Amino acid sequence: SDGSIRLHQMTSEYPLLQWNDSTNGQPVIALQWALTRPSVFFVLDASSNIYIWDLLENDLLPVAKQTIPTGVVTMTVLGEPEKANGLLGLVLAKASGEIDIQYVKKKWALP
């Protein structure tokens, strides 16, 4: 609810990494790992901002941020992890009932 993100290992109750105020204080609505690249995850905040994190590129800050102009209520990822084609996308569900698919740049999708 405060925009903090924590990365845990299953064998410990303490986080390996923690990013406080990672969304400028906005609540995190959804967090999804990339299906094709294990170091990448996506965060959706309550202000319809999507943050892309690539832990191999930068483990302190997101590598990109995209604001979606109309309210996004949730998201999920799509892709084919068994294929090395680098196809990775985000399915965004908007408050209006519309579904939007955004494809991710290959540099964040390739295995």
Short mmCIF file of C-alpha atoms in Angstrom, two decimals, residues 22-109:
data_model
loop_
_atom_site.label_atom_id
_atom_site.label_comp_id
_atom_site.label_asym_id
_atom_site.label_seq_id
_atom_site.Cartn_x
_atom_site.Cartn_y
_atom_site.Cartn_z
CA SER A 22 9.41 2.58 -5.52
CA THR A 23 6.19 4.08 -6.95
CA ASN A 24 6.44 7.53 -5.33
CA GLY A 25 4.14 6.36 -2.56
CA GLN A 26 1.38 5.04 -4.83
CA PRO A 27 -0.06 1.63 -3.87
CA VAL A 28 1.14 -1.32 -5.97
CA ILE A 29 -1.85 -2.82 -7.78
CA ALA A 30 -0.06 -5.65 -9.61
CA LEU A 31 3.42 -7.11 -9.98
CA GLN A 32 4.25 -9.68 -12.65
CA TRP A 33 7.51 -11.42 -13.58
CA ALA A 34 8.40 -11.60 -17.26
CA LEU A 35 7.79 -15.05 -18.69
CA THR A 36 10.78 -14.94 -21.02
CA ARG A 37 13.45 -13.13 -18.97
CA PRO A 38 13.80 -14.03 -15.27
CA SER A 39 15.48 -10.74 -14.28
CA VAL A 40 12.57 -8.56 -15.46
CA PHE A 41 9.36 -7.71 -13.65
CA PHE A 42 6.57 -5.19 -14.14
CA VAL A 43 4.82 -3.10 -11.51
CA LEU A 44 1.47 -1.35 -11.91
CA ASP A 45 0.62 1.40 -9.42
CA ALA A 46 -2.70 2.99 -8.50
CA SER A 47 -2.01 5.97 -10.81
CA SER A 48 -1.79 3.71 -13.91
CA ASN A 49 2.00 3.91 -14.10
CA ILE A 50 3.84 0.81 -15.26
CA TYR A 51 7.42 0.39 -14.09
CA ILE A 52 9.81 -2.01 -15.79
CA TRP A 53 12.55 -3.44 -13.61
CA ASP A 54 15.51 -5.34 -15.07
CA LEU A 55 17.67 -6.48 -12.19
CA LEU A 56 20.58 -7.29 -14.50
CA GLU A 57 20.60 -3.72 -15.83
CA ASN A 58 19.85 -1.82 -12.62
CA ASP A 59 18.89 -3.25 -9.23
CA LEU A 60 18.28 0.15 -7.62
CA LEU A 61 15.68 1.75 -9.88
CA PRO A 62 13.25 0.79 -12.65
CA VAL A 63 14.76 0.93 -16.14
CA ALA A 64 11.57 2.43 -17.63
CA LYS A 65 8.26 3.96 -16.64
CA GLN A 66 5.15 4.31 -18.79
CA THR A 67 2.00 6.17 -17.78
CA ILE A 68 -1.21 4.84 -19.25
CA PRO A 69 -3.64 7.75 -19.74
CA THR A 70 -6.81 5.89 -18.79
CA GLY A 71 -7.19 4.01 -15.51
CA VAL A 72 -5.71 0.52 -15.51
CA VAL A 73 -7.17 -1.73 -12.82
CA THR A 74 -4.95 -4.79 -13.31
CA MET A 75 -2.41 -6.38 -15.65
CA THR A 76 -0.91 -9.71 -16.55
CA VAL A 77 1.93 -10.78 -18.85
CA LEU A 78 1.76 -12.84 -21.99
CA GLY A 79 4.52 -14.63 -23.81
CA GLU A 80 5.91 -18.00 -24.71
CA PRO A 81 8.79 -18.86 -22.38
CA GLU A 82 9.60 -22.02 -24.31
CA LYS A 83 10.30 -19.99 -27.46
CA ALA A 84 13.32 -17.72 -27.85
CA ASN A 85 11.52 -15.25 -30.14
CA GLY A 86 11.45 -12.54 -27.48
CA LEU A 87 7.71 -11.96 -27.74
CA LEU A 88 6.49 -10.52 -24.44
CA GLY A 89 3.48 -8.34 -23.75
CA LEU A 90 1.34 -6.86 -21.04
CA VAL A 91 -2.41 -7.27 -21.01
CA LEU A 92 -3.95 -4.24 -19.34
CA ALA A 93 -7.53 -4.21 -18.06
CA LYS A 94 -8.93 -0.68 -17.90
CA ALA A 95 -11.67 0.70 -15.67
CA SER A 96 -13.76 1.33 -18.81
CA GLY A 97 -13.85 -2.42 -19.50
CA GLU A 98 -11.38 -2.19 -22.41
CA ILE A 99 -8.46 -4.58 -22.72
CA ASP A 100 -5.19 -3.21 -24.10
CA ILE A 101 -2.14 -5.24 -25.12
CA GLN A 102 1.26 -3.54 -25.03
CA TYR A 103 4.30 -5.34 -26.39
CA VAL A 104 7.61 -4.98 -24.55
CA LYS A 105 10.88 -4.00 -26.25
CA LYS A 106 13.00 -7.00 -27.20
CA LYS A 107 15.84 -5.97 -24.86
CA TRP A 108 13.55 -6.68 -21.88
CA ALA A 109 11.99 -9.78 -23.42
#
